[in-house]
Amino acid sequence: MNLLIKILITSGLVLLIANFMPGVHVAGFTTALIVAIVLGLLNIFIKPILVILTLPVTIITLGLFLLVINALMILLCTEIVGGFSVDTFWTALFFSIILSLLQSIMNGILGEGK
């Protein structure tokens, strides 16, 4: 049940960000739902591999390279999910930052951050 709520919240946030951020296009709620699921799967399976492979760069940049990895996850998601597109790398970077912040806020409001 908890996972379903997180997926629904993430899909709502994806739709919200797409409405206010130029360069991010989502076809509809169903597409946003698929984006939330695919992003979750990419963050579970692909992101840890990238983090380990880029650990020296991440250490040198004091963790800022993790933002680049998040943007790459968004761009990979645009290749997988039809109806979801992000125009540029910089747009994906800002999208991932805003999405992460809003997810943290929602987790704090719902009391799931503990």
Short mmCIF file of N, CA, C and O in Angstrom, two decimals:
data_model
loop_
_atom_site.label_atom_id
_atom_site.label_comp_id
_atom_site.label_asym_id
_atom_site.label_seq_id
_atom_site.Cartn_x
_atom_site.Cartn_y
_atom_site.Cartn_z
N MET A 1 0.82 -1.19 0.00
CA MET A 1 0.00 0.00 0.00
C MET A 1 0.86 1.25 0.00
O MET A 1 0.58 2.21 -0.71
N ASN A 2 1.94 1.23 0.81
CA ASN A 2 2.84 2.35 0.90
C ASN A 2 3.50 2.64 -0.46
O ASN A 2 3.64 3.80 -0.85
N LEU A 3 3.91 1.59 -1.16
CA LEU A 3 4.54 1.74 -2.46
C LEU A 3 3.56 2.33 -3.47
O LEU A 3 3.93 3.20 -4.27
N LEU A 4 2.32 1.90 -3.43
CA LEU A 4 1.31 2.42 -4.35
C LEU A 4 1.08 3.91 -4.12
O LEU A 4 0.98 4.68 -5.10
N ILE A 5 1.07 4.34 -2.88
CA ILE A 5 0.89 5.76 -2.58
C ILE A 5 2.08 6.57 -3.10
O ILE A 5 1.90 7.64 -3.68
N LYS A 6 3.29 6.06 -2.92
CA LYS A 6 4.48 6.75 -3.40
C LYS A 6 4.47 6.87 -4.93
O LYS A 6 4.85 7.90 -5.48
N ILE A 7 4.04 5.82 -5.61
CA ILE A 7 3.98 5.87 -7.07
C ILE A 7 2.94 6.88 -7.53
O ILE A 7 3.18 7.66 -8.46
N LEU A 8 1.79 6.90 -6.88
CA LEU A 8 0.75 7.87 -7.23
C LEU A 8 1.20 9.30 -6.96
O LEU A 8 0.94 10.21 -7.77
N ILE A 9 1.89 9.53 -5.85
CA ILE A 9 2.39 10.87 -5.54
C ILE A 9 3.43 11.29 -6.56
O ILE A 9 3.40 12.42 -7.08
N THR A 10 4.34 10.39 -6.90
CA THR A 10 5.38 10.71 -7.89
C THR A 10 4.77 11.01 -9.25
O THR A 10 5.19 11.96 -9.93
N SER A 11 3.77 10.25 -9.66
CA SER A 11 3.14 10.51 -10.95
C SER A 11 2.42 11.86 -10.93
O SER A 11 2.45 12.60 -11.92
N GLY A 12 1.79 12.20 -9.82
CA GLY A 12 1.16 13.52 -9.71
C GLY A 12 2.18 14.64 -9.76
O GLY A 12 1.96 15.67 -10.40
N LEU A 13 3.33 14.43 -9.12
CA LEU A 13 4.39 15.45 -9.15
C LEU A 13 4.98 15.59 -10.55
O LEU A 13 5.30 16.70 -10.97
N VAL A 14 5.12 14.48 -11.26
CA VAL A 14 5.62 14.54 -12.64
C VAL A 14 4.68 15.38 -13.50
O VAL A 14 5.11 16.24 -14.27
N LEU A 15 3.38 15.15 -13.34
CA LEU A 15 2.39 15.95 -14.09
C LEU A 15 2.46 17.42 -13.69
O LEU A 15 2.39 18.31 -14.55
N LEU A 16 2.57 17.69 -12.41
CA LEU A 16 2.63 19.07 -11.92
C LEU A 16 3.84 19.79 -12.47
O LEU A 16 3.73 20.92 -12.98
N ILE A 17 5.00 19.16 -12.39
CA ILE A 17 6.23 19.78 -12.89
C ILE A 17 6.15 19.99 -14.40
O ILE A 17 6.58 21.03 -14.92
N ALA A 18 5.59 19.03 -15.12
CA ALA A 18 5.48 19.14 -16.58
C ALA A 18 4.59 20.31 -16.98
O ALA A 18 4.81 20.93 -18.03
N ASN A 19 3.59 20.62 -16.17
CA ASN A 19 2.71 21.74 -16.49
C ASN A 19 3.39 23.09 -16.29
O ASN A 19 3.04 24.06 -16.96
N PHE A 20 4.35 23.17 -15.38
CA PHE A 20 4.99 24.45 -15.07
C PHE A 20 6.38 24.61 -15.67
O PHE A 20 6.86 25.74 -15.79
N MET A 21 7.01 23.53 -16.06
CA MET A 21 8.38 23.60 -16.54
C MET A 21 8.44 23.42 -18.06
O MET A 21 8.04 22.38 -18.57
N PRO A 22 8.91 24.44 -18.76
CA PRO A 22 9.04 24.28 -20.21
C PRO A 22 10.13 23.27 -20.55
O PRO A 22 11.15 23.18 -19.85
N GLY A 23 9.88 22.47 -21.55
CA GLY A 23 10.84 21.46 -21.96
C GLY A 23 10.53 20.07 -21.46
O GLY A 23 11.19 19.11 -21.83
N VAL A 24 9.53 19.96 -20.58
CA VAL A 24 9.11 18.65 -20.07
C VAL A 24 7.70 18.41 -20.57
O VAL A 24 6.81 19.23 -20.37
N HIS A 25 7.51 17.28 -21.26
CA HIS A 25 6.22 16.98 -21.88
C HIS A 25 5.73 15.60 -21.43
O HIS A 25 6.45 14.62 -21.55
N VAL A 26 4.51 15.57 -20.89
CA VAL A 26 3.88 14.32 -20.47
C VAL A 26 2.52 14.24 -21.13
O VAL A 26 1.74 15.20 -21.07
N ALA A 27 2.22 13.11 -21.75
CA ALA A 27 0.97 12.96 -22.51
C ALA A 27 -0.26 12.94 -21.61
O ALA A 27 -1.31 13.44 -21.99
N GLY A 28 -0.16 12.38 -20.42
CA GLY A 28 -1.31 12.31 -19.54
C GLY A 28 -0.97 11.61 -18.25
O GLY A 28 0.20 11.27 -17.98
N PHE A 29 -1.99 11.37 -17.42
CA PHE A 29 -1.75 10.76 -16.11
C PHE A 29 -1.23 9.33 -16.25
O PHE A 29 -0.37 8.92 -15.47
N THR A 30 -1.74 8.59 -17.22
CA THR A 30 -1.27 7.22 -17.41
C THR A 30 0.21 7.21 -17.74
O THR A 30 0.97 6.39 -17.22
N THR A 31 0.63 8.14 -18.59
CA THR A 31 2.05 8.25 -18.93
C THR A 31 2.86 8.62 -17.71
O THR A 31 3.94 8.08 -17.48
N ALA A 32 2.35 9.54 -16.90
CA ALA A 32 3.04 9.95 -15.68
C ALA A 32 3.16 8.77 -14.71
O ALA A 32 4.17 8.62 -14.02
N LEU A 33 2.14 7.94 -14.67
CA LEU A 33 2.17 6.75 -13.82
C LEU A 33 3.26 5.79 -14.28
O LEU A 33 4.02 5.25 -13.46
N ILE A 34 3.35 5.60 -15.59
CA ILE A 34 4.39 4.73 -16.15
C ILE A 34 5.78 5.33 -15.89
O ILE A 34 6.72 4.62 -15.57
N VAL A 35 5.89 6.66 -16.01
CA VAL A 35 7.17 7.34 -15.73
C VAL A 35 7.58 7.09 -14.29
O VAL A 35 8.75 6.80 -14.01
N ALA A 36 6.64 7.20 -13.35
CA ALA A 36 6.95 6.98 -11.94
C ALA A 36 7.45 5.55 -11.70
O ALA A 36 8.41 5.33 -10.97
N ILE A 37 6.81 4.59 -12.34
CA ILE A 37 7.21 3.19 -12.17
C ILE A 37 8.58 2.95 -12.79
O ILE A 37 9.46 2.32 -12.18
N VAL A 38 8.79 3.46 -14.01
CA VAL A 38 10.08 3.26 -14.69
C VAL A 38 11.20 3.96 -13.93
O VAL A 38 12.29 3.40 -13.77
N LEU A 39 10.96 5.18 -13.44
CA LEU A 39 11.98 5.88 -12.66
C LEU A 39 12.33 5.10 -11.39
O LEU A 39 13.50 5.00 -11.02
N GLY A 40 11.32 4.54 -10.76
CA GLY A 40 11.57 3.72 -9.58
C GLY A 40 12.43 2.51 -9.89
O GLY A 40 13.37 2.20 -9.17
N LEU A 41 12.11 1.84 -10.99
CA LEU A 41 12.89 0.66 -11.39
C LEU A 41 14.32 1.04 -11.79
O LEU A 41 15.28 0.33 -11.45
N LEU A 42 14.47 2.15 -12.52
CA LEU A 42 15.81 2.60 -12.90
C LEU A 42 16.63 2.96 -11.66
O LEU A 42 17.83 2.66 -11.60
N ASN A 43 15.98 3.60 -10.69
CA ASN A 43 16.70 3.97 -9.46
C ASN A 43 17.06 2.75 -8.62
O ASN A 43 18.03 2.79 -7.86
N ILE A 44 16.32 1.67 -8.76
CA ILE A 44 16.63 0.45 -8.01
C ILE A 44 17.74 -0.35 -8.68
O ILE A 44 18.66 -0.84 -8.02
N PHE A 45 17.69 -0.48 -10.01
CA PHE A 45 18.59 -1.40 -10.71
C PHE A 45 19.78 -0.73 -11.39
O PHE A 45 20.89 -1.26 -11.34
N ILE A 46 19.59 0.39 -12.05
CA ILE A 46 20.65 1.00 -12.85
C ILE A 46 21.46 2.02 -12.06
O ILE A 46 22.69 2.06 -12.15
N LYS A 47 20.80 2.85 -11.26
CA LYS A 47 21.48 3.92 -10.56
C LYS A 47 22.60 3.42 -9.63
O LYS A 47 23.68 4.01 -9.64
N PRO A 48 22.39 2.36 -8.85
CA PRO A 48 23.51 1.90 -7.99
C PRO A 48 24.75 1.50 -8.78
O PRO A 48 25.88 1.74 -8.33
N ILE A 49 24.56 0.92 -9.94
CA ILE A 49 25.70 0.53 -10.78
C ILE A 49 26.45 1.77 -11.24
O ILE A 49 27.68 1.83 -11.17
N LEU A 50 25.70 2.80 -11.68
CA LEU A 50 26.34 4.05 -12.12
C LEU A 50 27.04 4.75 -10.96
O LEU A 50 28.12 5.33 -11.15
N VAL A 51 26.45 4.72 -9.78
CA VAL A 51 27.06 5.36 -8.63
C VAL A 51 28.39 4.69 -8.29
O VAL A 51 29.40 5.37 -8.03
N ILE A 52 28.43 3.37 -8.33
CA ILE A 52 29.68 2.65 -8.03
C ILE A 52 30.74 2.92 -9.10
O ILE A 52 31.90 3.15 -8.79
N LEU A 53 30.32 2.91 -10.38
CA LEU A 53 31.28 3.13 -11.46
C LEU A 53 31.85 4.55 -11.46
O LEU A 53 32.97 4.76 -11.91
N THR A 54 31.07 5.52 -10.98
CA THR A 54 31.52 6.91 -10.99
C THR A 54 31.91 7.40 -9.61
O THR A 54 31.97 8.61 -9.38
N LEU A 55 32.19 6.49 -8.70
CA LEU A 55 32.52 6.87 -7.33
C LEU A 55 33.70 7.84 -7.22
O LEU A 55 33.62 8.82 -6.47
N PRO A 56 34.79 7.64 -7.97
CA PRO A 56 35.89 8.62 -7.86
C PRO A 56 35.47 10.04 -8.27
O PRO A 56 35.83 11.01 -7.60
N VAL A 57 34.70 10.15 -9.33
CA VAL A 57 34.24 11.47 -9.78
C VAL A 57 33.29 12.06 -8.75
O VAL A 57 33.33 13.26 -8.47
N THR A 58 32.45 11.22 -8.17
CA THR A 58 31.51 11.69 -7.16
C THR A 58 32.25 12.20 -5.93
O THR A 58 31.88 13.23 -5.36
N ILE A 59 33.30 11.53 -5.53
CA ILE A 59 34.08 11.97 -4.38
C ILE A 59 34.79 13.29 -4.68
O ILE A 59 34.79 14.20 -3.85
N ILE A 60 35.38 13.40 -5.87
CA ILE A 60 36.09 14.62 -6.24
C ILE A 60 35.13 15.82 -6.28
O ILE A 60 35.49 16.93 -5.87
N THR A 61 33.91 15.60 -6.76
CA THR A 61 32.94 16.70 -6.86
C THR A 61 32.10 16.85 -5.59
O THR A 61 31.12 17.59 -5.59
N LEU A 62 32.49 16.14 -4.54
CA LEU A 62 31.79 16.20 -3.26
C LEU A 62 30.31 15.84 -3.37
O LEU A 62 29.45 16.41 -2.71
N GLY A 63 30.03 14.89 -4.23
CA GLY A 63 28.66 14.37 -4.37
C GLY A 63 27.81 15.07 -5.41
O GLY A 63 26.70 14.61 -5.70
N LEU A 64 28.29 16.15 -5.99
CA LEU A 64 27.49 16.87 -6.98
C LEU A 64 27.28 16.07 -8.26
O LEU A 64 26.31 16.31 -8.98
N PHE A 65 28.17 15.12 -8.53
CA PHE A 65 28.00 14.30 -9.73
C PHE A 65 26.76 13.43 -9.64
O PHE A 65 26.23 12.98 -10.66
N LEU A 66 26.25 13.20 -8.43
CA LEU A 66 25.00 12.43 -8.28
C LEU A 66 23.83 13.14 -8.96
O LEU A 66 22.90 12.50 -9.43
N LEU A 67 23.89 14.47 -9.04
CA LEU A 67 22.86 15.22 -9.76
C LEU A 67 22.88 14.88 -11.25
O LEU A 67 21.84 14.77 -11.89
N VAL A 68 24.09 14.71 -11.78
CA VAL A 68 24.24 14.32 -13.18
C VAL A 68 23.67 12.92 -13.39
O VAL A 68 22.99 12.66 -14.39
N ILE A 69 23.92 12.02 -12.46
CA ILE A 69 23.38 10.66 -12.57
C ILE A 69 21.86 10.69 -12.54
O ILE A 69 21.20 9.98 -13.31
N ASN A 70 21.28 11.53 -11.67
CA ASN A 70 19.82 11.66 -11.64
C ASN A 70 19.28 12.18 -12.97
O ASN A 70 18.25 11.70 -13.46
N ALA A 71 19.96 13.15 -13.56
CA ALA A 71 19.54 13.67 -14.86
C ALA A 71 19.63 12.59 -15.93
O ALA A 71 18.76 12.49 -16.80
N LEU A 72 20.66 11.77 -15.87
CA LEU A 72 20.80 10.67 -16.82
C LEU A 72 19.67 9.65 -16.66
O LEU A 72 19.19 9.08 -17.64
N MET A 73 19.23 9.43 -15.43
CA MET A 73 18.09 8.53 -15.19
C MET A 73 16.82 9.09 -15.83
O MET A 73 16.03 8.35 -16.42
N ILE A 74 16.64 10.40 -15.75
CA ILE A 74 15.48 11.05 -16.38
C ILE A 74 15.57 10.90 -17.90
O ILE A 74 14.58 10.55 -18.56
N LEU A 75 16.75 11.14 -18.46
CA LEU A 75 16.91 11.02 -19.92
C LEU A 75 16.73 9.59 -20.38
O LEU A 75 16.15 9.34 -21.45
N LEU A 76 17.18 8.62 -19.60
CA LEU A 76 16.97 7.22 -19.94
C LEU A 76 15.49 6.88 -19.89
O LEU A 76 14.98 6.14 -20.73
N CYS A 77 14.79 7.46 -18.93
CA CYS A 77 13.35 7.24 -18.82
C CYS A 77 12.61 7.80 -20.04
O CYS A 77 11.63 7.21 -20.49
N THR A 78 13.10 8.92 -20.59
CA THR A 78 12.45 9.48 -21.79
C THR A 78 12.61 8.56 -22.98
O THR A 78 11.75 8.54 -23.86
N GLU A 79 13.71 7.80 -23.01
CA GLU A 79 13.92 6.85 -24.10
C GLU A 79 13.03 5.62 -23.96
O GLU A 79 12.66 5.00 -24.95
N ILE A 80 12.70 5.26 -22.73
CA ILE A 80 11.92 4.05 -22.48
C ILE A 80 10.42 4.31 -22.60
O ILE A 80 9.69 3.51 -23.17
N VAL A 81 9.97 5.44 -22.05
CA VAL A 81 8.53 5.72 -21.95
C VAL A 81 8.11 6.62 -23.11
O VAL A 81 8.61 7.74 -23.25
N GLY A 82 7.18 6.14 -23.92
CA GLY A 82 6.60 6.96 -24.97
C GLY A 82 5.61 7.94 -24.38
O GLY A 82 4.90 7.63 -23.44
N GLY A 83 5.58 9.16 -24.89
CA GLY A 83 4.67 10.16 -24.37
C GLY A 83 5.30 11.01 -23.29
O GLY A 83 4.67 11.92 -22.76
N PHE A 84 6.54 10.71 -22.93
CA PHE A 84 7.28 11.51 -21.95
C PHE A 84 8.57 11.95 -22.59
O PHE A 84 9.33 11.13 -23.11
N SER A 85 8.79 13.25 -22.60
CA SER A 85 10.03 13.75 -23.20
C SER A 85 10.55 14.94 -22.41
O SER A 85 9.79 15.71 -21.83
N VAL A 86 11.87 15.02 -22.40
CA VAL A 86 12.58 16.14 -21.79
C VAL A 86 13.52 16.65 -22.86
O VAL A 86 14.26 15.87 -23.46
N ASP A 87 13.48 17.96 -23.12
CA ASP A 87 14.18 18.50 -24.27
C ASP A 87 15.71 18.45 -24.17
O ASP A 87 16.37 18.03 -25.10
N THR A 88 16.28 18.88 -23.05
CA THR A 88 17.73 18.97 -22.95
C THR A 88 18.23 18.33 -21.66
O THR A 88 17.45 18.04 -20.76
N PHE A 89 19.54 18.18 -21.58
CA PHE A 89 20.16 17.66 -20.36
C PHE A 89 19.90 18.59 -19.19
O PHE A 89 19.61 18.15 -18.08
N TRP A 90 20.01 19.90 -19.43
CA TRP A 90 19.82 20.87 -18.34
C TRP A 90 18.39 20.85 -17.83
O TRP A 90 18.15 20.98 -16.63
N THR A 91 17.45 20.66 -18.73
CA THR A 91 16.06 20.53 -18.31
C THR A 91 15.88 19.28 -17.46
O THR A 91 15.18 19.31 -16.44
N ALA A 92 16.51 18.19 -17.86
CA ALA A 92 16.44 16.95 -17.08
C ALA A 92 17.08 17.14 -15.71
O ALA A 92 16.57 16.63 -14.70
N LEU A 93 18.17 17.90 -15.65
CA LEU A 93 18.84 18.17 -14.38
C LEU A 93 17.92 18.94 -13.44
O LEU A 93 17.73 18.57 -12.27
N PHE A 94 17.31 20.03 -13.95
CA PHE A 94 16.39 20.83 -13.12
C PHE A 94 15.14 20.03 -12.76
O PHE A 94 14.64 20.13 -11.64
N PHE A 95 14.64 19.24 -13.69
CA PHE A 95 13.48 18.39 -13.43
C PHE A 95 13.78 17.42 -12.29
O PHE A 95 12.97 17.24 -11.38
N SER A 96 14.95 16.79 -12.33
CA SER A 96 15.29 15.80 -11.29
C SER A 96 15.46 16.47 -9.94
O SER A 96 15.07 15.91 -8.91
N ILE A 97 16.03 17.68 -9.91
CA ILE A 97 16.19 18.40 -8.64
C ILE A 97 14.84 18.77 -8.06
O ILE A 97 14.57 18.54 -6.88
N ILE A 98 13.96 19.33 -8.89
CA ILE A 98 12.64 19.73 -8.42
C ILE A 98 11.83 18.52 -7.98
O ILE A 98 11.16 18.54 -6.94
N LEU A 99 11.89 17.43 -8.76
CA LEU A 99 11.15 16.22 -8.40
C LEU A 99 11.66 15.66 -7.07
O LEU A 99 10.85 15.28 -6.21
N SER A 100 12.95 15.63 -6.87
CA SER A 100 13.50 15.13 -5.61
C SER A 100 13.08 15.98 -4.43
O SER A 100 12.71 15.46 -3.36
N LEU A 101 13.13 17.30 -4.60
CA LEU A 101 12.71 18.19 -3.51
C LEU A 101 11.23 18.01 -3.17
O LEU A 101 10.87 17.93 -1.99
N LEU A 102 10.39 17.96 -4.20
CA LEU A 102 8.97 17.80 -3.95
C LEU A 102 8.64 16.44 -3.34
O LEU A 102 7.76 16.33 -2.48
N GLN A 103 9.35 15.40 -3.75
CA GLN A 103 9.15 14.08 -3.14
C GLN A 103 9.55 14.10 -1.67
O GLN A 103 8.86 13.51 -0.83
N SER A 104 10.62 14.79 -1.35
CA SER A 104 11.05 14.89 0.04
C SER A 104 10.02 15.64 0.87
O SER A 104 9.71 15.25 2.00
N ILE A 105 9.48 16.72 0.31
CA ILE A 105 8.45 17.49 1.02
C ILE A 105 7.21 16.63 1.24
O ILE A 105 6.65 16.61 2.35
N MET A 106 6.79 15.92 0.22
CA MET A 106 5.59 15.07 0.36
C MET A 106 5.82 13.94 1.36
O MET A 106 4.93 13.61 2.14
N ASN A 107 7.02 13.35 1.36
CA ASN A 107 7.32 12.31 2.34
C ASN A 107 7.31 12.89 3.75
O ASN A 107 6.87 12.23 4.69
N GLY A 108 7.80 14.12 3.90
CA GLY A 108 7.76 14.77 5.21
C GLY A 108 6.35 15.06 5.67
O GLY A 108 6.01 14.89 6.84
N ILE A 109 5.51 15.50 4.74
CA ILE A 109 4.10 15.80 5.08
C ILE A 109 3.36 14.54 5.47
O ILE A 109 2.59 14.52 6.43
N LEU A 110 3.59 13.48 4.73
CA LEU A 110 2.90 12.22 5.00
C LEU A 110 3.53 11.40 6.12
O LEU A 110 3.02 10.36 6.49
N GLY A 111 4.66 11.87 6.62
CA GLY A 111 5.31 11.17 7.73
C GLY A 111 6.02 9.91 7.33
O GLY A 111 6.22 9.02 8.14
N GLU A 112 6.44 9.81 6.07
CA GLU A 112 7.11 8.60 5.60
C GLU A 112 8.62 8.73 5.62
O GLU A 112 9.34 7.82 5.24
N GLY A 113 9.14 9.88 6.02
CA GLY A 113 10.57 10.09 6.01
C GLY A 113 11.28 9.52 7.23
O GLY A 113 12.47 9.63 7.37
N LYS A 114 10.55 8.93 8.16
CA LYS A 114 11.13 8.43 9.41
C LYS A 114 11.56 7.00 9.30
O LYS A 114 11.13 6.23 8.57
#
